[in-house]
Coordinates of C-alpha atoms and ligand atoms in Angstrom, one line a residue:
X12 CA 139.8 342.9 99.3
X13 CA 138.1 342.1 96.7
X14 CA 134.3 343.1 97.0
X15 CA 131.4 341.2 96.2
X16 CA 128.3 342.2 94.4
X17 CA 124.7 340.6 95.6
X18 CA 122.0 341.7 92.6
X19 CA 118.6 340.9 94.1
X20 CA 117.7 342.3 97.9
X21 CA 114.9 338.8 98.4
X22 CA 115.7 336.1 100.2
X23 CA 119.3 335.0 97.9
X24 CA 120.8 338.0 98.5
X25 CA 119.9 338.7 102.4
X26 CA 120.7 335.6 103.4
X27 CA 124.1 334.9 100.9
X28 CA 125.3 338.9 102.3
X29 CA 124.4 337.9 105.5
X30 CA 126.8 334.4 105.0
X31 CA 129.3 336.2 103.6
X32 CA 129.5 339.8 105.2
X33 CA 129.7 337.2 108.9
X34 CA 133.2 335.3 106.8
X35 CA 134.8 338.9 106.8
X36 CA 134.0 339.5 102.8
X37 CA 133.4 342.6 101.2
X38 CA 129.6 342.6 99.9
X39 CA 127.3 345.4 98.0
X40 CA 124.1 344.3 97.6
X41 CA 122.0 346.5 95.2
X42 CA 117.9 346.0 95.6
X43 CA 115.9 347.2 92.6
X44 CA 113.3 348.5 95.1
X45 CA 113.0 347.7 98.7
X46 CA 114.1 343.5 100.7
X47 CA 112.1 341.8 100.1
X48 CA 110.0 343.3 97.8
X49 CA 109.9 340.1 95.9
X50 CA 109.0 337.2 96.1
X51 CA 110.0 336.8 99.5
X52 CA 107.2 339.1 100.8
X53 CA 104.4 338.8 101.1
X54 CA 101.5 338.7 103.3
X55 CA 100.7 335.1 104.9
X56 CA 103.8 332.1 105.4
X57 CA 105.7 330.2 103.6
X58 CA 105.1 326.9 103.0
X59 CA 108.3 324.5 104.5
X60 CA 107.1 321.6 102.2
X61 CA 110.0 318.4 101.3
X62 CA 106.9 316.5 100.8
X63 CA 106.3 315.7 96.6
X64 CA 109.1 317.5 95.9
X65 CA 111.5 317.1 93.0
X66 CA 113.7 314.8 94.5
X67 CA 116.7 316.9 94.1
X68 CA 116.0 319.4 96.1
X69 CA 115.3 315.7 99.0
X70 CA 119.1 316.9 100.5
X71 CA 118.9 320.7 100.4
X72 CA 115.9 320.4 102.4
X73 CA 116.9 318.1 104.4
X74 CA 119.3 320.0 105.6
X75 CA 116.5 323.0 105.8
X76 CA 115.2 321.3 107.9
X77 CA 117.9 321.3 110.1
X78 CA 118.3 325.7 110.2
X79 CA 115.0 326.2 110.0
X80 CA 113.8 325.5 113.2
X81 CA 116.2 327.7 114.9
X82 CA 117.5 330.0 112.3
X83 CA 115.0 333.2 115.1
X84 CA 118.2 332.2 117.3
X85 CA 120.8 332.4 114.9
X86 CA 119.3 335.7 113.3
X87 CA 118.3 337.3 116.5
X88 CA 114.5 337.6 116.1
X89 CA 111.1 336.3 116.9
X90 CA 110.4 332.5 116.1
X91 CA 109.9 332.4 112.2
X92 CA 109.2 329.0 112.1
X93 CA 106.3 326.4 113.1
X94 CA 106.6 322.4 112.6
X95 CA 102.8 322.3 111.3
X96 CA 102.9 319.0 108.8
X97 CA 102.6 319.3 106.3
X98 CA 99.7 316.4 104.1
X99 CA 99.3 316.2 100.6
X100 CA 95.3 314.9 100.3
X101 CA 93.7 313.1 97.0
X102 CA 90.9 311.9 95.9
X103 CA 91.3 309.6 92.3
X104 CA 92.6 306.6 92.9
X105 CA 95.1 307.3 90.9
X106 CA 97.2 308.6 93.0
X107 CA 98.0 306.1 96.1
X108 CA 100.7 304.6 93.6
X109 CA 102.6 307.2 93.5
X110 CA 102.2 308.8 96.5
X111 CA 103.1 305.6 98.4
X112 CA 105.9 305.3 95.9
X113 CA 106.9 308.6 97.2
X114 CA 106.6 307.9 101.0
X115 CA 109.2 305.4 100.2
X116 CA 111.8 307.1 98.5
X117 CA 111.5 310.9 101.0
X118 CA 111.5 308.0 103.5
X119 CA 114.8 306.0 102.3
X120 CA 115.6 310.0 101.3
X121 CA 115.8 311.4 104.4
X122 CA 112.4 312.9 105.3
X123 CA 110.0 310.8 107.4
X124 CA 107.0 310.9 105.4
X125 CA 103.5 308.1 105.2
X126 CA 100.0 307.2 103.1
X127 CA 97.1 308.0 105.7
X128 CA 94.3 306.1 104.4
X129 CA 90.8 307.1 104.6
X130 CA 90.0 306.8 108.1
X131 CA 93.0 308.0 110.0
X132 CA 93.7 311.2 106.9
X133 CA 89.8 312.4 108.7
X134 CA 92.2 312.1 112.5
X135 CA 94.4 315.2 111.0
X136 CA 91.9 317.0 109.3
X137 CA 88.4 316.6 110.5
X138 CA 86.5 318.3 107.9
X139 CA 87.8 317.4 104.7
X140 CA 84.7 316.4 102.5
X141 CA 83.9 313.1 102.1
X142 CA 85.2 312.6 97.8
X143 CA 88.9 312.7 99.9
X144 CA 90.6 309.1 100.2
X145 CA 93.4 310.3 102.0
X146 CA 97.0 312.1 100.9
X147 CA 100.8 312.0 101.9
X148 CA 101.8 312.9 104.9
X149 CA 105.2 314.2 106.4
X150 CA 104.9 315.7 109.9
X151 CA 108.5 317.5 110.2
X152 CA 106.8 320.5 107.2
X153 CA 106.2 323.6 108.5
X154 CA 105.1 326.7 107.6
X155 CA 107.6 330.4 107.6
X156 CA 107.3 334.2 108.1
X157 CA 109.1 335.1 104.4
X158 CA 109.5 338.8 104.3
X159 CA 110.4 339.1 108.5
X160 CA 112.7 336.0 107.1
X161 CA 114.4 337.7 104.7
X162 CA 114.3 341.6 107.4
X163 CA 116.0 339.4 109.8
X164 CA 119.1 338.5 107.4
X165 CA 119.4 341.6 105.9
X166 CA 119.5 342.5 109.3
X167 CA 122.1 340.6 110.0
X168 CA 124.1 341.5 107.3
X169 CA 123.9 345.2 107.4
X170 CA 125.1 345.1 110.8
X171 CA 127.8 342.4 109.7
X172 CA 129.1 344.6 107.6
X173 CA 127.7 343.6 103.4
X174 CA 126.4 346.9 102.0
X175 CA 122.7 347.4 101.3
X176 CA 121.4 349.7 98.8
X177 CA 118.1 349.5 98.1
X178 CA 116.5 351.9 95.4
X179 CA 119.3 350.5 92.9
X180 CA 118.1 348.0 89.5
X181 CA 121.0 346.6 87.3
X182 CA 120.4 347.8 83.6
X183 CA 123.3 345.2 81.9
X184 CA 126.6 344.0 82.8
X185 CA 128.9 345.9 81.2
X186 CA 131.9 342.9 79.7
X187 CA 135.3 344.0 79.2
X188 CA 137.3 341.5 77.7
X189 CA 135.4 339.0 77.1
X190 CA 134.8 339.3 81.2
X191 CA 132.6 340.6 82.8
X192 CA 134.2 343.9 84.9
X193 CA 131.0 345.4 86.5
X194 CA 127.4 346.6 86.5
X195 CA 125.9 349.0 85.0
X196 CA 122.3 350.4 86.7
X197 CA 119.2 351.9 85.2
X198 CA 120.5 354.8 86.2
X199 CA 124.1 354.4 84.0
X200 CA 126.4 354.7 87.9
X201 CA 129.1 350.9 86.7
X202 CA 130.0 348.9 89.4
X203 CA 133.1 347.1 89.3
X204 CA 133.4 343.5 90.0
X205 CA 135.8 342.3 91.7
X206 CA 135.3 340.0 93.5
X207 CA 132.5 337.5 93.3
X208 CA 129.6 338.8 91.2
X209 CA 125.7 337.0 92.9
X210 CA 122.7 337.2 90.2
X211 CA 120.0 337.0 93.1
X212 CA 117.7 338.6 91.5
X213 CA 114.6 336.1 90.1
X214 CA 112.4 336.9 87.2
X215 CA 115.3 339.7 86.7
X216 CA 118.2 337.1 85.9
X217 CA 116.9 336.2 82.9
X218 CA 117.4 339.5 81.2
X219 CA 121.5 340.2 82.5
X220 CA 122.4 336.9 81.4
X221 CA 120.7 337.4 78.5
X222 CA 123.2 337.6 76.5
X223 CA 125.1 334.8 77.1
X224 CA 122.6 332.1 77.8
X225 CA 118.7 331.6 77.0
X226 CA 117.4 330.7 80.0
X227 CA 114.3 327.8 79.4
X228 CA 112.4 330.6 82.0
X229 CA 109.0 332.6 82.8
X230 CA 107.6 335.1 85.5
X231 CA 104.6 334.4 86.9
X232 CA 102.6 336.7 89.5
X233 CA 101.2 333.8 92.0
X234 CA 98.5 334.6 93.6
X235 CA 97.2 334.7 97.6
X236 CA 93.5 334.9 98.5
X237 CA 93.7 335.6 102.2
X238 CA 90.5 335.5 104.6
X239 CA 88.9 337.4 106.8
X240 CA 88.9 336.1 110.0
X241 CA 87.3 333.2 110.8
X242 CA 85.2 332.3 113.7
X243 CA 86.5 328.4 113.0
X244 CA 89.5 327.4 111.1
X245 CA 88.8 323.9 110.1
X246 CA 92.3 323.1 108.6
X247 CA 94.8 321.8 110.8
X248 CA 98.2 321.6 108.8
X249 CA 99.3 323.2 105.9
X250 CA 97.6 320.8 103.6
X251 CA 98.2 320.4 99.2
X252 CA 96.1 318.6 96.7
X253 CA 96.9 316.0 94.5
X254 CA 94.5 317.2 91.5
X255 CA 93.6 320.3 92.3
X256 CA 95.3 324.0 92.2
X257 CA 95.6 324.6 95.7
X258 CA 97.4 325.5 98.9
X259 CA 95.7 325.9 102.2
X260 CA 98.0 327.9 105.8
X261 CA 96.3 327.9 109.0
X262 CA 97.4 331.7 110.1
X263 CA 98.4 332.1 114.0
X264 CA 95.0 335.2 113.6
X265 CA 92.4 332.7 112.4
X266 CA 92.4 333.7 108.4
X267 CA 92.9 330.8 105.8
X268 CA 95.7 331.8 103.8
X269 CA 94.5 329.9 100.0
X270 CA 97.1 330.0 97.4
X271 CA 98.6 326.5 95.8
X272 CA 99.7 328.6 91.4
X273 CA 96.8 330.5 90.1
X274 CA 97.8 333.8 88.1
X275 CA 97.6 337.0 88.9
X276 CA 97.8 339.3 86.0
X277 CA 101.7 341.6 85.9
X278 CA 102.1 344.7 84.2
X279 CA 106.3 344.8 83.5
X280 CA 105.4 349.0 83.5
X281 CA 104.2 349.6 86.8
X282 CA 106.0 346.3 88.2
X283 CA 102.3 345.5 90.0
X284 CA 100.0 342.8 89.7
X285 CA 96.4 342.7 89.5
X286 CA 94.1 339.6 90.9
X287 CA 92.2 338.0 88.4
X288 CA 88.7 337.7 90.0
X289 CA 88.1 334.3 88.4
X290 CA 90.9 332.6 89.2
X291 CA 90.7 334.0 93.0
X292 CA 86.2 332.3 92.4
X293 CA 88.1 329.0 92.1
X294 CA 90.8 329.3 93.9
X295 CA 88.2 329.2 96.9
X296 CA 85.7 327.2 94.8
X297 CA 88.8 324.4 95.4
X298 CA 88.8 326.0 98.8
X299 CA 85.5 324.7 99.6
X300 CA 85.0 321.9 98.1
X301 CA 87.7 319.9 100.3
X302 CA 86.1 321.7 103.4
X303 CA 82.8 322.6 102.6
X304 CA 82.9 323.8 106.1
X305 CA 85.0 327.5 104.8
X306 CA 81.7 328.0 102.1
X307 CA 80.9 332.1 102.7
X308 CA 84.0 332.4 102.8
X309 CA 84.8 336.2 102.1
X310 CA 88.6 336.9 100.6
X311 CA 89.8 340.0 102.4
X312 CA 93.6 340.1 100.5
X313 CA 94.4 339.2 96.5
X314 CA 98.3 339.7 96.4
X315 CA 100.0 338.8 92.6
X316 CA 102.3 341.4 93.2
X317 CA 105.4 339.2 94.0
X318 CA 106.9 338.1 90.9
X319 CA 108.3 334.0 90.8
X320 CA 111.0 333.3 87.6
X321 CA 109.4 329.5 86.9
X322 CA 111.7 326.8 84.6
X323 CA 110.4 324.4 82.0
X324 CA 111.4 321.4 84.1
X325 CA 110.0 323.1 88.0
X326 CA 113.6 323.3 89.4
X327 CA 115.5 325.8 89.3
X328 CA 119.0 326.5 87.6
X329 CA 122.5 327.7 89.5
X330 CA 125.2 327.7 88.2
X331 CA 128.4 330.7 86.6
X332 CA 128.3 332.4 83.2
X333 CA 129.8 330.8 80.5
X334 CA 133.2 331.7 80.4
X335 CA 133.1 334.6 84.4
X336 CA 133.3 331.9 86.5
X337 CA 132.9 335.0 89.0
X338 CA 129.1 334.7 88.4
X339 CA 126.3 333.3 89.7
X340 CA 122.8 332.9 88.8
X341 CA 120.4 330.7 90.9
X342 CA 116.8 331.1 89.7
X343 CA 112.9 329.4 89.0
X344 CA 112.8 328.0 92.2
X345 CA 108.7 328.1 90.6
X346 CA 107.4 328.4 93.6
X347 CA 109.0 326.6 95.7
X348 CA 112.1 328.4 96.7
X349 CA 111.6 330.0 100.1
X350 CA 111.9 326.2 102.1
X351 CA 115.3 325.7 100.7
X352 CA 115.9 329.3 100.8
X353 CA 118.9 329.1 104.3
X354 CA 120.1 325.8 103.2
X355 CA 121.0 327.5 99.2
X356 CA 122.0 329.9 100.9
X357 CA 124.6 327.9 103.0
X358 CA 126.1 326.1 99.3
X359 CA 126.3 330.1 98.1
X360 CA 128.5 331.2 100.1
X361 CA 131.0 327.9 99.9
X362 CA 130.7 327.6 96.2
X363 CA 132.2 331.9 96.7
X364 CA 134.7 331.3 99.3
X365 CA 136.2 327.8 98.1
X366 CA 136.2 328.3 94.1
X367 CA 134.4 325.0 93.9
X368 CA 130.8 324.3 93.0
X369 CA 128.9 322.6 95.8
X370 CA 128.4 318.8 95.3
X371 CA 124.2 318.5 95.8
X372 CA 124.0 321.6 93.6
X373 CA 125.8 320.1 90.5
X374 CA 121.8 318.9 89.5
X375 CA 120.9 322.5 88.6
X376 CA 123.6 323.0 86.4
X377 CA 122.5 325.0 83.2
X378 CA 124.0 321.8 81.6
X379 CA 120.8 319.6 81.5
X380 CA 119.6 321.4 79.4
X381 CA 121.8 320.3 76.0
Ligands
FAD405 C1 103.5 333.5 96.1 C2 104.1 332.9 96.7 C3 104.0 331.5 97.1 C4 104.7 331.4 97.2 N1 105.2 329.6 98.1 C5 105.6 329.0 98.2 C6 106.2 328.6 99.1 O1 105.1 327.9 99.9 N2 107.2 327.0 99.7 C7 108.4 327.0 98.7 O2 109.8 326.7 99.8 N3 108.4 328.6 98.4 C8 107.1 329.9 98.4 N4 107.6 330.5 97.2 C9 108.6 330.8 96.1 C10 109.8 331.9 97.3 O3 109.3 332.6 97.2 C11 110.8 331.9 95.2 O4 111.4 330.9 94.7 C12 111.8 333.1 96.3 O5 111.3 333.9 97.7 C13 112.7 333.5 96.0 O6 113.5 334.4 96.4 P1 114.6 334.8 96.0 O7 115.4 335.4 96.8 O8 115.4 334.2 94.9 O9 114.3 336.1 94.7 P2 113.3 337.6 95.3 O10 112.4 337.9 96.4 O11 111.9 337.9 93.6 O12 113.9 338.4 95.4 C14 114.9 338.7 94.3 C15 114.7 340.3 94.4 O13 115.9 341.2 93.1 C16 114.7 342.4 92.4 N5 115.6 342.6 91.6 C17 114.5 341.9 90.2 N6 115.6 342.8 89.1 C18 116.4 343.5 89.8 C19 117.9 343.6 88.9 N7 117.4 344.2 87.6 N8 117.9 345.0 89.9 C20 118.9 345.0 91.6 N9 116.8 344.3 92.1 C21 116.3 343.4 91.0 C22 113.7 341.4 93.0 O14 113.4 343.6 93.1 C23 113.4 341.7 94.4 O15 113.2 342.0 95.4 C24 106.1 331.5 96.7 C25 106.3 332.4 96.0 C26 105.3 333.4 95.6 C27 105.2 335.2 94.5

C-alpha cells in the first residue's frame, strides 16, 4: 500500500491523518514541534462562526455545523463544541445596509441570520454601550476547544494506525525527474513520497512550495488576551464587531477572551511571539468601549505564540502543486480556518481517495490569482 505523508500536526494534519487511517490508508505525519503547537493550539477557545464569512466558505460552514455538535462522540472525548450564537455588533449607520444584505444572503445559503435592532440587541447583550446600534445575529454559531479537538483527532489517528512523529521538520521537497519524490527533514532524513504528500503546515507551506509557486500569503502572530476570572462577566454570546478589531468569548471559568486579529511580534529564530503592550491595551480599550462594565479588567495572559498564514484575498488556497497532482496543500486561513476544519478535512480525504478535487474546494484554487 502506498503511504501518504502529511506535513504539519495542527487540526488539518491530525484530522486528515485520522480520516485516511480509518479508511485503511497508510499515513505518516511529521510535525516540527508538537501536535497542536501552531495556530490550532493556545489559550481559550476558537470561534465556530459562519457569521460574516466570505460566501465561498459558507457551504463549508454548513457542513461543519452538521459535524461540530457531535464531533466529541465521534472522537470519543469530552464535549468540544458549545452553541453560543454569534453577534457582530455595529455602531455606525453605514454598517446597517451591508448587514441586512448579509443576513439575507447567509440565510439563503443555509445559515439562519438576522439583524437585531437597538432594543433587541440589548435583550441578547444587556450591557453593551449606548452607541451600539444593533448587530447581525447567527444563532447556530458557537465556540470549540481547539487544542483538545486537535489532540483528539491525533489520538484517533494513532489508534487507527497512523504514525505521528513530533519534532520532525520538513526542510524541503526533493524533486526527481520532474516529480516530488521525497521530503527532506531538517535532520537530513529523506522520507519517500509513495502516495499523496499533504502539506498542512500552515505558515510553513509557502517556503516549501516556493520553488514551484509564489503563494500570496504572509504570516501573522495574532494576539489573544485572557482576563483573570471575572466576578461578573457581561458577555453572553460569541461577539464580534463590524468596525473594531474585536472578538469576545466568554470562557467557562468566568474569564473573558479578547482577540480579533491584533498583531504580536514574531521571532523566526525562536519560533515564539512577543505581545506588544500597546496592542494589548488597544484590544482591552475596545472591549471596555463596547462593554463599559469591563472597566478595570486585568489581563492575566497575553499570548502571541501561534502563527497563522494570511492570504491576500482573505480565503485559503487549497490546491495541488503544478505538475505534481499527488502534492496537495491548504494554507492561508487568515484567522478563520478553525471553524471549517472538520468539513475541509473530509473533503481533503475524498480528494486523496477519489483523485478528484471536490467541487466545494474549487473556489480556493491557486488559479484565481491568474
Ligand atoms: C490566535 C488565533 C485565533 C484564531 N481564532 C480563530 C477563530 O476564532 N475561528 C476560526 O475559525 N479560526 C481561528 N483561527 C485560525 C485557526 O486557528 C487556524 O486557521 C487553524 O488552526 C489552522 O490549522 P492548521 O492545521 O492549518 O495549522 P496549524 O495549527 O498552525 O498547524 C500547522 C503545524 O505545522 C507545523 N509546521 C510548520 N512548518 C513545518 C515544517 N516545515 N515541517 C513540519 N511541521 C511544520 C507547525 O508547527 C504547526 O503545528 C485563529 C488562529 C489564531 C492563531
